[in-house]
């Protein structure tokens, strides 16, 4: 199976990318970047830094700089102005690959038709444009694993909406209506699977370059989490989607449902509607992950951080 990671790094994107590359790096065809947590220049630099840190030769393609209809929004309050906890890392020595992320996705899906999955960790703008530009890829993508949306209607960016959907609801609506099989890790599952102070302490102790670099960025998220929720620890949303894609047994509870995205509404723009009514002829389009194995995910992540790459 081949993979493309579409991402807006982002501290939790970094955790997801480090882990996915440690376990499945050889099968990753490329990383595509998108606007989101920070602007595209930062998300692209951060993706290049992560590939470099992991000592891998994986191309990074720059994608959409803004959502389909609305102005871009960022999450610098949680990820720092550089998307990496204001760690102010040196510039990567690698450079971005030639060509647009959307064209890379379309081309690779055709080349590996039926044997390619996407792991999406940010707003779905690149994927929606790829599907709109070449509809035939819908039949050729095996599955999309994504961190997106909510399962109980409790958002993080608005009361009803999660960041990756809220920042480009039209794109998310296109992807959920595309017919491509989707496995979704929603926001509430990420909060339920939060790492406590014990795991944070384990991360701080790791002495590889990757471990130390991640720990530096993580301190920002730990402080922000404490300030905003009063809880000690860190929520690494995108890591859950990466681990579910690597090893489906980390998903302890899931449900086949129909998911749609609300693009209108006064309070509900970006809300993910979940319809799980079995007797109403509802055709599911997604596997919604409602419970994950925290200790297995922590072990996978700690192992990935401890992976010696240089
Ligand atoms: C999602 O939003 C971003 O801030 C994170 O990187 C994650 O992908 C969580 O809502
Ligand atoms: Ca993300």
PDB file of C-alpha atoms and ligand atoms in Angstrom:
ATOM      1  CA  UNK A   1       0.000   0.000   0.000  1.00  0.00           C
ATOM      2  CA  UNK A   2       1.253   3.493  -0.901  1.00  0.00           C
ATOM      3  CA  UNK A   3       0.494   6.668   1.012  1.00  0.00           C
ATOM      4  CA  UNK A   4       0.346  10.427   0.597  1.00  0.00           C
ATOM      5  CA  UNK A   5       0.232  12.588   3.731  1.00  0.00           C
ATOM      6  CA  UNK A   6      -1.657  15.869   3.340  1.00  0.00           C
ATOM      7  CA  UNK A   7      -0.878  18.166   6.250  1.00  0.00           C
ATOM      8  CA  UNK A   8      -0.545  21.632   7.870  1.00  0.00           C
ATOM      9  CA  UNK A   9       2.248  21.147  10.447  1.00  0.00           C
ATOM     10  CA  UNK A  10       1.374  21.994  13.299  1.00  0.00           C
ATOM     11  CA  UNK A  11       2.644  20.353  16.504  1.00  0.00           C
ATOM     12  CA  UNK A  12       0.282  17.363  16.383  1.00  0.00           C
ATOM     13  CA  UNK A  13       0.872  17.023  12.625  1.00  0.00           C
ATOM     14  CA  UNK A  14       4.572  16.721  13.504  1.00  0.00           C
ATOM     15  CA  UNK A  15       3.785  13.891  15.947  1.00  0.00           C
ATOM     16  CA  UNK A  16       1.723  12.156  13.246  1.00  0.00           C
ATOM     17  CA  UNK A  17       4.354  12.580  10.525  1.00  0.00           C
ATOM     18  CA  UNK A  18       7.233  11.403  12.743  1.00  0.00           C
ATOM     19  CA  UNK A  19       5.265   8.289  13.683  1.00  0.00           C
ATOM     20  CA  UNK A  20       3.965   7.521  10.215  1.00  0.00           C
ATOM     21  CA  UNK A  21       7.422   7.904   8.665  1.00  0.00           C
ATOM     22  CA  UNK A  22       8.996   5.718  11.364  1.00  0.00           C
ATOM     23  CA  UNK A  23       6.531   2.881  10.668  1.00  0.00           C
ATOM     24  CA  UNK A  24       5.567   3.325   7.006  1.00  0.00           C
ATOM     25  CA  UNK A  25       8.147   5.763   5.628  1.00  0.00           C
ATOM     26  CA  UNK A  26       9.141   3.478   2.762  1.00  0.00           C
ATOM     27  CA  UNK A  27       5.598   3.497   1.428  1.00  0.00           C
ATOM     28  CA  UNK A  28       5.115   7.272   1.559  1.00  0.00           C
ATOM     29  CA  UNK A  29       5.194   8.717  -1.967  1.00  0.00           C
ATOM     30  CA  UNK A  30       5.144  12.313  -0.833  1.00  0.00           C
ATOM     31  CA  UNK A  31       3.873  14.899   1.624  1.00  0.00           C
ATOM     32  CA  UNK A  32       1.525  17.634   0.419  1.00  0.00           C
ATOM     33  CA  UNK A  33       1.105  20.811   2.423  1.00  0.00           C
ATOM     34  CA  UNK A  34      -1.910  23.018   2.885  1.00  0.00           C
ATOM     35  CA  UNK A  35      -2.858  26.274   4.638  1.00  0.00           C
ATOM     36  CA  UNK A  36      -4.195  25.680   8.141  1.00  0.00           C
ATOM     37  CA  UNK A  37      -2.518  25.929  11.527  1.00  0.00           C
ATOM     38  CA  UNK A  38      -0.183  28.535  10.023  1.00  0.00           C
ATOM     39  CA  UNK A  39       0.329  29.949   6.529  1.00  0.00           C
ATOM     40  CA  UNK A  40       1.499  27.680   3.721  1.00  0.00           C
ATOM     41  CA  UNK A  41       5.109  28.959   3.835  1.00  0.00           C
ATOM     42  CA  UNK A  42       5.421  27.767   7.440  1.00  0.00           C
ATOM     43  CA  UNK A  43       3.532  24.483   6.958  1.00  0.00           C
ATOM     44  CA  UNK A  44       5.769  23.677   3.980  1.00  0.00           C
ATOM     45  CA  UNK A  45       8.990  24.546   5.828  1.00  0.00           C
ATOM     46  CA  UNK A  46       7.869  22.441   8.775  1.00  0.00           C
ATOM     47  CA  UNK A  47       7.111  19.449   6.542  1.00  0.00           C
ATOM     48  CA  UNK A  48      10.586  19.780   4.981  1.00  0.00           C
ATOM     49  CA  UNK A  49      12.155  19.980   8.454  1.00  0.00           C
ATOM     50  CA  UNK A  50      10.347  16.815   9.544  1.00  0.00           C
ATOM     51  CA  UNK A  51      11.439  14.820   6.492  1.00  0.00           C
ATOM     52  CA  UNK A  52      14.995  16.024   7.129  1.00  0.00           C
ATOM     53  CA  UNK A  53      14.826  15.152  10.837  1.00  0.00           C
ATOM     54  CA  UNK A  54      13.639  11.647   9.981  1.00  0.00           C
ATOM     55  CA  UNK A  55      16.527  11.298   7.508  1.00  0.00           C
ATOM     56  CA  UNK A  56      14.213  10.393   4.632  1.00  0.00           C
ATOM     57  CA  UNK A  57      14.121  11.255   1.005  1.00  0.00           C
ATOM     58  CA  UNK A  58      10.434  12.052   0.591  1.00  0.00           C
ATOM     59  CA  UNK A  59       9.301  14.924  -1.665  1.00  0.00           C
ATOM     60  CA  UNK A  60       7.227  17.759  -0.199  1.00  0.00           C
ATOM     61  CA  UNK A  61       4.745  19.532  -2.521  1.00  0.00           C
ATOM     62  CA  UNK A  62       3.143  22.869  -1.717  1.00  0.00           C
ATOM     63  CA  UNK A  63      -0.632  23.010  -2.029  1.00  0.00           C
ATOM     64  CA  UNK A  64      -3.498  25.452  -1.587  1.00  0.00           C
ATOM     65  CA  UNK A  65      -2.692  28.684   0.197  1.00  0.00           C
ATOM     66  CA  UNK A  66      -6.310  29.339   1.143  1.00  0.00           C
ATOM     67  CA  UNK A  67      -9.736  27.709   1.483  1.00  0.00           C
ATOM     68  CA  UNK A  68     -12.122  27.408  -1.490  1.00  0.00           C
ATOM     69  CA  UNK A  69     -14.504  30.213  -0.496  1.00  0.00           C
ATOM     70  CA  UNK A  70     -13.682  31.867   2.795  1.00  0.00           C
ATOM     71  CA  UNK A  71     -10.569  33.779   3.930  1.00  0.00           C
ATOM     72  CA  UNK A  72      -7.833  31.683   5.596  1.00  0.00           C
ATOM     73  CA  UNK A  73      -7.856  31.202   9.379  1.00  0.00           C
ATOM     74  CA  UNK A  74      -4.959  29.948  11.504  1.00  0.00           C
ATOM     75  CA  UNK A  75      -4.441  28.304  14.899  1.00  0.00           C
ATOM     76  CA  UNK A  76      -1.267  30.126  15.962  1.00  0.00           C
ATOM     77  CA  UNK A  77      -2.596  30.379  19.515  1.00  0.00           C
ATOM     78  CA  UNK A  78      -2.084  26.608  19.841  1.00  0.00           C
ATOM     79  CA  UNK A  79       0.819  25.998  17.461  1.00  0.00           C
ATOM     80  CA  UNK A  80       2.892  29.203  17.734  1.00  0.00           C
ATOM     81  CA  UNK A  81       3.515  31.739  14.980  1.00  0.00           C
ATOM     82  CA  UNK A  82       5.825  29.260  13.184  1.00  0.00           C
ATOM     83  CA  UNK A  83       3.467  26.274  13.661  1.00  0.00           C
ATOM     84  CA  UNK A  84       6.129  24.653  15.780  1.00  0.00           C
ATOM     85  CA  UNK A  85       5.580  26.159  19.209  1.00  0.00           C
ATOM     86  CA  UNK A  86       7.772  29.193  18.432  1.00  0.00           C
ATOM     87  CA  UNK A  87      10.777  26.863  18.592  1.00  0.00           C
ATOM     88  CA  UNK A  88      12.491  28.985  15.899  1.00  0.00           C
ATOM     89  CA  UNK A  89      14.226  26.055  14.266  1.00  0.00           C
ATOM     90  CA  UNK A  90      16.863  26.662  11.586  1.00  0.00           C
ATOM     91  CA  UNK A  91      15.646  26.629   7.989  1.00  0.00           C
ATOM     92  CA  UNK A  92      15.547  23.196   6.348  1.00  0.00           C
ATOM     93  CA  UNK A  93      18.296  22.497   3.832  1.00  0.00           C
ATOM     94  CA  UNK A  94      15.862  20.647   1.564  1.00  0.00           C
ATOM     95  CA  UNK A  95      13.696  22.495  -0.893  1.00  0.00           C
ATOM     96  CA  UNK A  96      10.126  22.034  -1.955  1.00  0.00           C
ATOM     97  CA  UNK A  97       9.457  19.776  -4.984  1.00  0.00           C
ATOM     98  CA  UNK A  98       8.448  21.323  -8.329  1.00  0.00           C
ATOM     99  CA  UNK A  99       4.766  21.151  -9.201  1.00  0.00           C
ATOM    100  CA  UNK A 100       1.514  21.671  -7.318  1.00  0.00           C
ATOM    101  CA  UNK A 101       0.336  19.336  -4.539  1.00  0.00           C
ATOM    102  CA  UNK A 102      -2.997  18.815  -6.326  1.00  0.00           C
ATOM    103  CA  UNK A 103      -1.313  17.588  -9.512  1.00  0.00           C
ATOM    104  CA  UNK A 104       1.029  15.357  -7.532  1.00  0.00           C
ATOM    105  CA  UNK A 105      -1.966  13.749  -5.785  1.00  0.00           C
ATOM    106  CA  UNK A 106      -3.833  13.143  -9.072  1.00  0.00           C
ATOM    107  CA  UNK A 107      -0.756  11.751 -10.806  1.00  0.00           C
ATOM    108  CA  UNK A 108       0.191   9.388  -7.974  1.00  0.00           C
ATOM    109  CA  UNK A 109      -3.372   8.138  -7.495  1.00  0.00           C
ATOM    110  CA  UNK A 110      -3.488   7.147 -11.194  1.00  0.00           C
ATOM    111  CA  UNK A 111      -0.079   5.478 -11.011  1.00  0.00           C
ATOM    112  CA  UNK A 112      -1.058   3.436  -7.946  1.00  0.00           C
ATOM    113  CA  UNK A 113      -4.766   3.057  -8.679  1.00  0.00           C
ATOM    114  CA  UNK A 114      -6.515   0.927  -6.061  1.00  0.00           C
ATOM    115  CA  UNK A 115      -3.366   0.654  -3.959  1.00  0.00           C
ATOM    116  CA  UNK A 116      -3.103   4.151  -2.543  1.00  0.00           C
ATOM    117  CA  UNK A 117      -4.460   5.739   0.631  1.00  0.00           C
ATOM    118  CA  UNK A 118      -4.398   9.333   1.824  1.00  0.00           C
ATOM    119  CA  UNK A 119      -3.700  10.405   5.384  1.00  0.00           C
ATOM    120  CA  UNK A 120      -5.145  13.900   5.841  1.00  0.00           C
ATOM    121  CA  UNK A 121      -4.232  16.003   8.866  1.00  0.00           C
ATOM    122  CA  UNK A 122      -5.394  19.478   7.894  1.00  0.00           C
ATOM    123  CA  UNK A 123      -8.118  21.361   6.010  1.00  0.00           C
ATOM    124  CA  UNK A 124      -9.279  19.290   3.023  1.00  0.00           C
ATOM    125  CA  UNK A 125      -8.682  21.963   0.340  1.00  0.00           C
ATOM    126  CA  UNK A 126      -6.053  20.017  -1.669  1.00  0.00           C
ATOM    127  CA  UNK A 127      -8.087  16.822  -1.697  1.00  0.00           C
ATOM    128  CA  UNK A 128     -11.300  18.601  -2.730  1.00  0.00           C
ATOM    129  CA  UNK A 129      -9.569  20.380  -5.616  1.00  0.00           C
ATOM    130  CA  UNK A 130      -7.908  17.126  -6.742  1.00  0.00           C
ATOM    131  CA  UNK A 131     -11.343  15.394  -6.733  1.00  0.00           C
ATOM    132  CA  UNK A 132     -12.900  18.304  -8.617  1.00  0.00           C
ATOM    133  CA  UNK A 133     -10.084  18.479 -11.173  1.00  0.00           C
ATOM    134  CA  UNK A 134     -10.094  14.768 -11.952  1.00  0.00           C
ATOM    135  CA  UNK A 135     -13.226  12.970 -10.785  1.00  0.00           C
ATOM    136  CA  UNK A 136     -11.877   9.582 -11.896  1.00  0.00           C
ATOM    137  CA  UNK A 137      -9.526   9.443  -8.890  1.00  0.00           C
ATOM    138  CA  UNK A 138     -12.507   8.809  -6.597  1.00  0.00           C
ATOM    139  CA  UNK A 139     -12.579   5.219  -7.838  1.00  0.00           C
ATOM    140  CA  UNK A 140      -8.829   4.793  -7.467  1.00  0.00           C
ATOM    141  CA  UNK A 141      -8.222   6.019  -3.909  1.00  0.00           C
ATOM    142  CA  UNK A 142      -8.523   3.041  -1.625  1.00  0.00           C
ATOM    143  CA  UNK A 143      -9.272   4.972   1.534  1.00  0.00           C
ATOM    144  CA  UNK A 144      -8.810   8.330   3.230  1.00  0.00           C
ATOM    145  CA  UNK A 145      -7.784   8.316   6.892  1.00  0.00           C
ATOM    146  CA  UNK A 146      -8.416  11.704   8.390  1.00  0.00           C
ATOM    147  CA  UNK A 147      -8.441  13.767  11.531  1.00  0.00           C
ATOM    148  CA  UNK A 148     -11.521  15.927  11.064  1.00  0.00           C
ATOM    149  CA  UNK A 149     -14.859  16.912  12.465  1.00  0.00           C
ATOM    150  CA  UNK A 150     -16.773  15.929  15.560  1.00  0.00           C
ATOM    151  CA  UNK A 151     -18.802  12.883  16.558  1.00  0.00           C
ATOM    152  CA  UNK A 152     -20.984  14.445  19.262  1.00  0.00           C
ATOM    153  CA  UNK A 153     -21.223  17.961  17.855  1.00  0.00           C
ATOM    154  CA  UNK A 154     -18.748  19.478  20.335  1.00  0.00           C
ATOM    155  CA  UNK A 155     -16.330  21.599  18.310  1.00  0.00           C
ATOM    156  CA  UNK A 156     -13.032  23.257  19.182  1.00  0.00           C
ATOM    157  CA  UNK A 157     -12.997  26.249  16.823  1.00  0.00           C
ATOM    158  CA  UNK A 158     -16.671  27.082  17.182  1.00  0.00           C
ATOM    159  CA  UNK A 159     -19.134  25.390  19.511  1.00  0.00           C
ATOM    160  CA  UNK A 160     -20.222  23.172  16.623  1.00  0.00           C
ATOM    161  CA  UNK A 161     -17.156  22.841  14.427  1.00  0.00           C
ATOM    162  CA  UNK A 162     -13.663  21.354  14.507  1.00  0.00           C
ATOM    163  CA  UNK A 163     -10.693  23.282  13.023  1.00  0.00           C
ATOM    164  CA  UNK A 164      -9.910  21.131   9.943  1.00  0.00           C
ATOM    165  CA  UNK A 165     -13.535  21.277   8.803  1.00  0.00           C
ATOM    166  CA  UNK A 166     -14.234  24.823   9.957  1.00  0.00           C
ATOM    167  CA  UNK A 167     -11.298  26.251   8.011  1.00  0.00           C
ATOM    168  CA  UNK A 168     -12.664  24.912   4.704  1.00  0.00           C
ATOM    169  CA  UNK A 169     -16.212  23.547   5.042  1.00  0.00           C
ATOM    170  CA  UNK A 170     -16.853  23.471   1.270  1.00  0.00           C
ATOM    171  CA  UNK A 171     -13.742  21.334   0.729  1.00  0.00           C
ATOM    172  CA  UNK A 172     -14.755  18.970   3.535  1.00  0.00           C
ATOM    173  CA  UNK A 173     -18.284  18.728   2.070  1.00  0.00           C
ATOM    174  CA  UNK A 174     -16.834  17.730  -1.319  1.00  0.00           C
ATOM    175  CA  UNK A 175     -14.608  15.052   0.219  1.00  0.00           C
ATOM    176  CA  UNK A 176     -17.369  13.547   2.408  1.00  0.00           C
ATOM    177  CA  UNK A 177     -19.751  13.428  -0.572  1.00  0.00           C
ATOM    178  CA  UNK A 178     -17.153  11.955  -2.952  1.00  0.00           C
ATOM    179  CA  UNK A 179     -17.832   8.253  -2.371  1.00  0.00           C
ATOM    180  CA  UNK A 180     -14.215   7.544  -1.370  1.00  0.00           C
ATOM    181  CA  UNK A 181     -14.193   5.296   1.751  1.00  0.00           C
ATOM    182  CA  UNK A 182     -13.238   7.386   4.792  1.00  0.00           C
ATOM    183  CA  UNK A 183     -12.027   6.570   8.294  1.00  0.00           C
ATOM    184  CA  UNK A 184     -12.417   9.593  10.565  1.00  0.00           C
ATOM    185  CA  UNK A 185     -10.879  10.386  13.916  1.00  0.00           C
ATOM    186  CA  UNK A 186     -13.013  13.218  15.332  1.00  0.00           C
ATOM    187  CA  UNK A 187     -12.090  15.876  17.887  1.00  0.00           C
ATOM    188  CA  UNK A 188     -13.891  14.345  20.878  1.00  0.00           C
ATOM    189  CA  UNK A 189     -12.016  11.041  20.459  1.00  0.00           C
ATOM    190  CA  UNK A 190      -8.743  13.011  20.463  1.00  0.00           C
ATOM    191  CA  UNK A 191      -9.645  14.747  23.726  1.00  0.00           C
ATOM    192  CA  UNK A 192     -10.668  11.426  25.284  1.00  0.00           C
ATOM    193  CA  UNK A 193      -7.253  10.039  24.272  1.00  0.00           C
ATOM    194  CA  UNK A 194      -5.246  12.982  25.684  1.00  0.00           C
ATOM    195  CA  UNK A 195      -1.736  12.129  26.948  1.00  0.00           C
ATOM    196  CA  UNK A 196      -1.269  12.897  30.647  1.00  0.00           C
ATOM    197  CA  UNK A 197       1.844  14.182  32.489  1.00  0.00           C
ATOM    198  CA  UNK A 198       3.361  10.664  32.551  1.00  0.00           C
ATOM    199  CA  UNK A 199       3.615  10.458  28.746  1.00  0.00           C
ATOM    200  CA  UNK A 200       4.729  14.106  28.506  1.00  0.00           C
ATOM    201  CA  UNK A 201       7.572  13.271  30.917  1.00  0.00           C
ATOM    202  CA  UNK A 202       8.566  10.207  28.848  1.00  0.00           C
ATOM    203  CA  UNK A 203       8.712  12.389  25.735  1.00  0.00           C
ATOM    204  CA  UNK A 204      10.967  14.916  27.527  1.00  0.00           C
ATOM    205  CA  UNK A 205      13.429  12.143  28.379  1.00  0.00           C
ATOM    206  CA  UNK A 206      14.028  11.000  24.796  1.00  0.00           C
ATOM    207  CA  UNK A 207      17.515  11.925  23.680  1.00  0.00           C
ATOM    208  CA  UNK A 208      17.423  11.559  19.916  1.00  0.00           C
ATOM    209  CA  UNK A 209      17.451  14.695  17.746  1.00  0.00           C
ATOM    210  CA  UNK A 210      13.859  13.983  16.712  1.00  0.00           C
ATOM    211  CA  UNK A 211      12.816  13.541  20.356  1.00  0.00           C
ATOM    212  CA  UNK A 212      14.487  16.748  21.530  1.00  0.00           C
ATOM    213  CA  UNK A 213      13.097  18.775  18.630  1.00  0.00           C
ATOM    214  CA  UNK A 214       9.567  17.539  19.197  1.00  0.00           C
ATOM    215  CA  UNK A 215       9.797  18.082  22.973  1.00  0.00           C
ATOM    216  CA  UNK A 216      10.776  21.714  22.373  1.00  0.00           C
ATOM    217  CA  UNK A 217       7.669  22.338  20.261  1.00  0.00           C
ATOM    218  CA  UNK A 218       5.484  20.297  22.625  1.00  0.00           C
ATOM    219  CA  UNK A 219       6.196  22.580  25.632  1.00  0.00           C
ATOM    220  CA  UNK A 220       4.167  25.310  23.923  1.00  0.00           C
ATOM    221  CA  UNK A 221       1.171  22.975  23.512  1.00  0.00           C
ATOM    222  CA  UNK A 222       1.463  21.737  27.107  1.00  0.00           C
ATOM    223  CA  UNK A 223       1.384  25.340  28.420  1.00  0.00           C
ATOM    224  CA  UNK A 224      -1.553  26.281  26.187  1.00  0.00           C
ATOM    225  CA  UNK A 225      -3.496  23.169  27.203  1.00  0.00           C
ATOM    226  CA  UNK A 226      -2.994  23.926  30.894  1.00  0.00           C
ATOM    227  CA  UNK A 227      -4.000  27.554  30.420  1.00  0.00           C
ATOM    228  CA  UNK A 228      -7.124  26.783  28.385  1.00  0.00           C
ATOM    229  CA  UNK A 229      -8.410  23.607  30.072  1.00  0.00           C
ATOM    230  CA  UNK A 230      -6.667  23.461  33.448  1.00  0.00           C
ATOM    231  CA  UNK A 231      -5.504  19.945  32.523  1.00  0.00           C
ATOM    232  CA  UNK A 232      -1.896  18.751  32.486  1.00  0.00           C
ATOM    233  CA  UNK A 233      -0.852  16.939  29.354  1.00  0.00           C
ATOM    234  CA  UNK A 234      -1.215  17.279  25.627  1.00  0.00           C
ATOM    235  CA  UNK A 235      -3.815  16.414  22.973  1.00  0.00           C
ATOM    236  CA  UNK A 236      -2.108  15.247  19.756  1.00  0.00           C
ATOM    237  CA  UNK A 237      -5.110  14.867  17.450  1.00  0.00           C
ATOM    238  CA  UNK A 238      -3.375  14.058  14.159  1.00  0.00           C
ATOM    239  CA  UNK A 239      -1.255  11.370  15.819  1.00  0.00           C
ATOM    240  CA  UNK A 240      -4.410   9.298  16.363  1.00  0.00           C
ATOM    241  CA  UNK A 241      -5.283   9.312  12.673  1.00  0.00           C
ATOM    242  CA  UNK A 242      -1.703   8.334  11.788  1.00  0.00           C
ATOM    243  CA  UNK A 243      -1.701   5.449  14.289  1.00  0.00           C
ATOM    244  CA  UNK A 244      -5.128   4.243  13.076  1.00  0.00           C
ATOM    245  CA  UNK A 245      -3.733   4.188   9.535  1.00  0.00           C
ATOM    246  CA  UNK A 246      -0.620   2.268  10.619  1.00  0.00           C
ATOM    247  CA  UNK A 247      -2.388  -0.202  12.900  1.00  0.00           C
ATOM    248  CA  UNK A 248      -6.228  -0.336  12.838  1.00  0.00           C
ATOM    249  CA  UNK A 249      -6.206  -2.238  16.154  1.00  0.00           C
ATOM    250  CA  UNK A 250      -5.571   1.078  17.980  1.00  0.00           C
ATOM    251  CA  UNK A 251      -9.224   1.875  17.240  1.00  0.00           C
ATOM    252  CA  UNK A 252     -11.198   0.265  20.053  1.00  0.00           C
ATOM    253  CA  UNK A 253     -14.655   1.554  19.149  1.00  0.00           C
ATOM    254  CA  UNK A 254     -16.035   2.650  15.822  1.00  0.00           C
ATOM    255  CA  UNK A 255     -19.303   3.011  13.990  1.00  0.00           C
ATOM    256  CA  UNK A 256     -20.265   3.005  10.295  1.00  0.00           C
ATOM    257  CA  UNK A 257     -22.174   6.211   9.674  1.00  0.00           C
ATOM    258  CA  UNK A 258     -23.163   8.724   7.049  1.00  0.00           C
ATOM    259  CA  UNK A 259     -21.247  11.979   7.546  1.00  0.00           C
ATOM    260  CA  UNK A 260     -22.078  15.252   5.836  1.00  0.00           C
ATOM    261  CA  UNK A 261     -20.769  18.771   6.349  1.00  0.00           C
ATOM    262  CA  UNK A 262     -22.965  21.765   7.142  1.00  0.00           C
ATOM    263  CA  UNK A 263     -21.897  24.665   4.924  1.00  0.00           C
ATOM    264  CA  UNK A 264     -24.679  27.065   5.913  1.00  0.00           C
ATOM    265  CA  UNK A 265     -26.185  27.867   9.271  1.00  0.00           C
ATOM    266  CA  UNK A 266     -25.899  30.771  11.682  1.00  0.00           C
ATOM    267  CA  UNK A 267     -24.124  28.752  14.386  1.00  0.00           C
ATOM    268  CA  UNK A 268     -23.436  25.487  12.609  1.00  0.00           C
ATOM    269  CA  UNK A 269     -21.180  26.218   9.596  1.00  0.00           C
ATOM    270  CA  UNK A 270     -18.548  23.463   9.576  1.00  0.00           C
ATOM    271  CA  UNK A 271     -20.614  21.089  11.724  1.00  0.00           C
ATOM    272  CA  UNK A 272     -20.225  17.418  10.769  1.00  0.00           C
ATOM    273  CA  UNK A 273     -23.633  15.749  10.698  1.00  0.00           C
ATOM    274  CA  UNK A 274     -23.446  12.109  11.810  1.00  0.00           C
ATOM    275  CA  UNK A 275     -26.324   9.855  10.754  1.00  0.00           C
ATOM    276  CA  UNK A 276     -26.067   6.366  12.211  1.00  0.00           C
ATOM    277  CA  UNK A 277     -29.720   5.317  11.972  1.00  0.00           C
ATOM    278  CA  UNK A 278     -29.578   1.686  10.819  1.00  0.00           C
ATOM    279  CA  UNK A 279     -33.252   1.249   9.906  1.00  0.00           C
ATOM    280  CA  UNK A 280     -33.737   4.319   7.737  1.00  0.00           C
ATOM    281  CA  UNK A 281     -31.921   3.155   4.634  1.00  0.00           C
ATOM    282  CA  UNK A 282     -28.915   5.332   5.491  1.00  0.00           C
ATOM    283  CA  UNK A 283     -25.874   4.410   3.360  1.00  0.00           C
ATOM    284  CA  UNK A 284     -22.712   4.886   5.473  1.00  0.00           C
ATOM    285  CA  UNK A 285     -19.780   6.728   3.898  1.00  0.00           C
ATOM    286  CA  UNK A 286     -17.433   6.699   6.866  1.00  0.00           C
ATOM    287  CA  UNK A 287     -16.042   4.696   9.746  1.00  0.00           C
ATOM    288  CA  UNK A 288     -16.171   7.029  12.728  1.00  0.00           C
ATOM    289  CA  UNK A 289     -13.585   6.202  15.413  1.00  0.00           C
ATOM    290  CA  UNK A 290     -15.128   6.863  18.809  1.00  0.00           C
ATOM    291  CA  UNK A 291     -12.557   5.195  21.057  1.00  0.00           C
ATOM    292  CA  UNK A 292      -8.785   4.711  20.752  1.00  0.00           C
ATOM    293  CA  UNK A 293      -6.124   2.844  22.717  1.00  0.00           C
ATOM    294  CA  UNK A 294      -4.154   5.589  24.490  1.00  0.00           C
ATOM    295  CA  UNK A 295      -1.345   3.367  25.768  1.00  0.00           C
ATOM    296  CA  UNK A 296      -0.760   1.704  22.399  1.00  0.00           C
ATOM    297  CA  UNK A 297      -0.664   5.097  20.666  1.00  0.00           C
ATOM    298  CA  UNK A 298       1.742   6.436  23.321  1.00  0.00           C
ATOM    299  CA  UNK A 299       4.042   3.410  22.851  1.00  0.00           C
ATOM    300  CA  UNK A 300       4.028   3.825  19.081  1.00  0.00           C
ATOM    301  CA  UNK A 301       4.857   7.522  19.373  1.00  0.00           C
ATOM    302  CA  UNK A 302       7.602   7.058  21.969  1.00  0.00           C
ATOM    303  CA  UNK A 303       9.164   4.337  19.814  1.00  0.00           C
ATOM    304  CA  UNK A 304       9.070   6.633  16.776  1.00  0.00           C
ATOM    305  CA  UNK A 305      10.690   9.492  18.720  1.00  0.00           C
ATOM    306  CA  UNK A 306      13.385   7.155  19.965  1.00  0.00           C
ATOM    307  CA  UNK A 307      14.130   5.958  16.454  1.00  0.00           C
ATOM    308  CA  UNK A 308      17.763   6.865  15.721  1.00  0.00           C
ATOM    309  CA  UNK A 309      17.987   8.577  12.364  1.00  0.00           C
ATOM    310  CA  UNK A 310      21.213  10.523  12.691  1.00  0.00           C
TER     311      UNK A 310
HETATM  312  C1  LIG B   1      -6.865  19.787  14.163  1.00  0.00           C
HETATM  313  O1  LIG B   1      -6.691  21.187  13.991  1.00  0.00           O
HETATM  314  C2  LIG B   1      -5.335  21.515  13.991  1.00  0.00           C
HETATM  315  O2  LIG B   1      -5.077  22.608  14.826  1.00  0.00           O
HETATM  316  C3  LIG B   1      -4.579  20.273  14.415  1.00  0.00           C
HETATM  317  O3  LIG B   1      -3.346  20.189  13.723  1.00  0.00           O
HETATM  318  C4  LIG B   1      -5.504  19.156  14.049  1.00  0.00           C
HETATM  319  O4  LIG B   1      -5.288  18.713  12.725  1.00  0.00           O
HETATM  320  C5  LIG B   1      -7.562  19.581  15.491  1.00  0.00           C
HETATM  321  O5  LIG B   1      -8.811  20.184  15.461  1.00  0.00           O
HETATM  322 CA1  LIG B   2      -3.262  19.361  11.467  1.00  0.00          CA
END
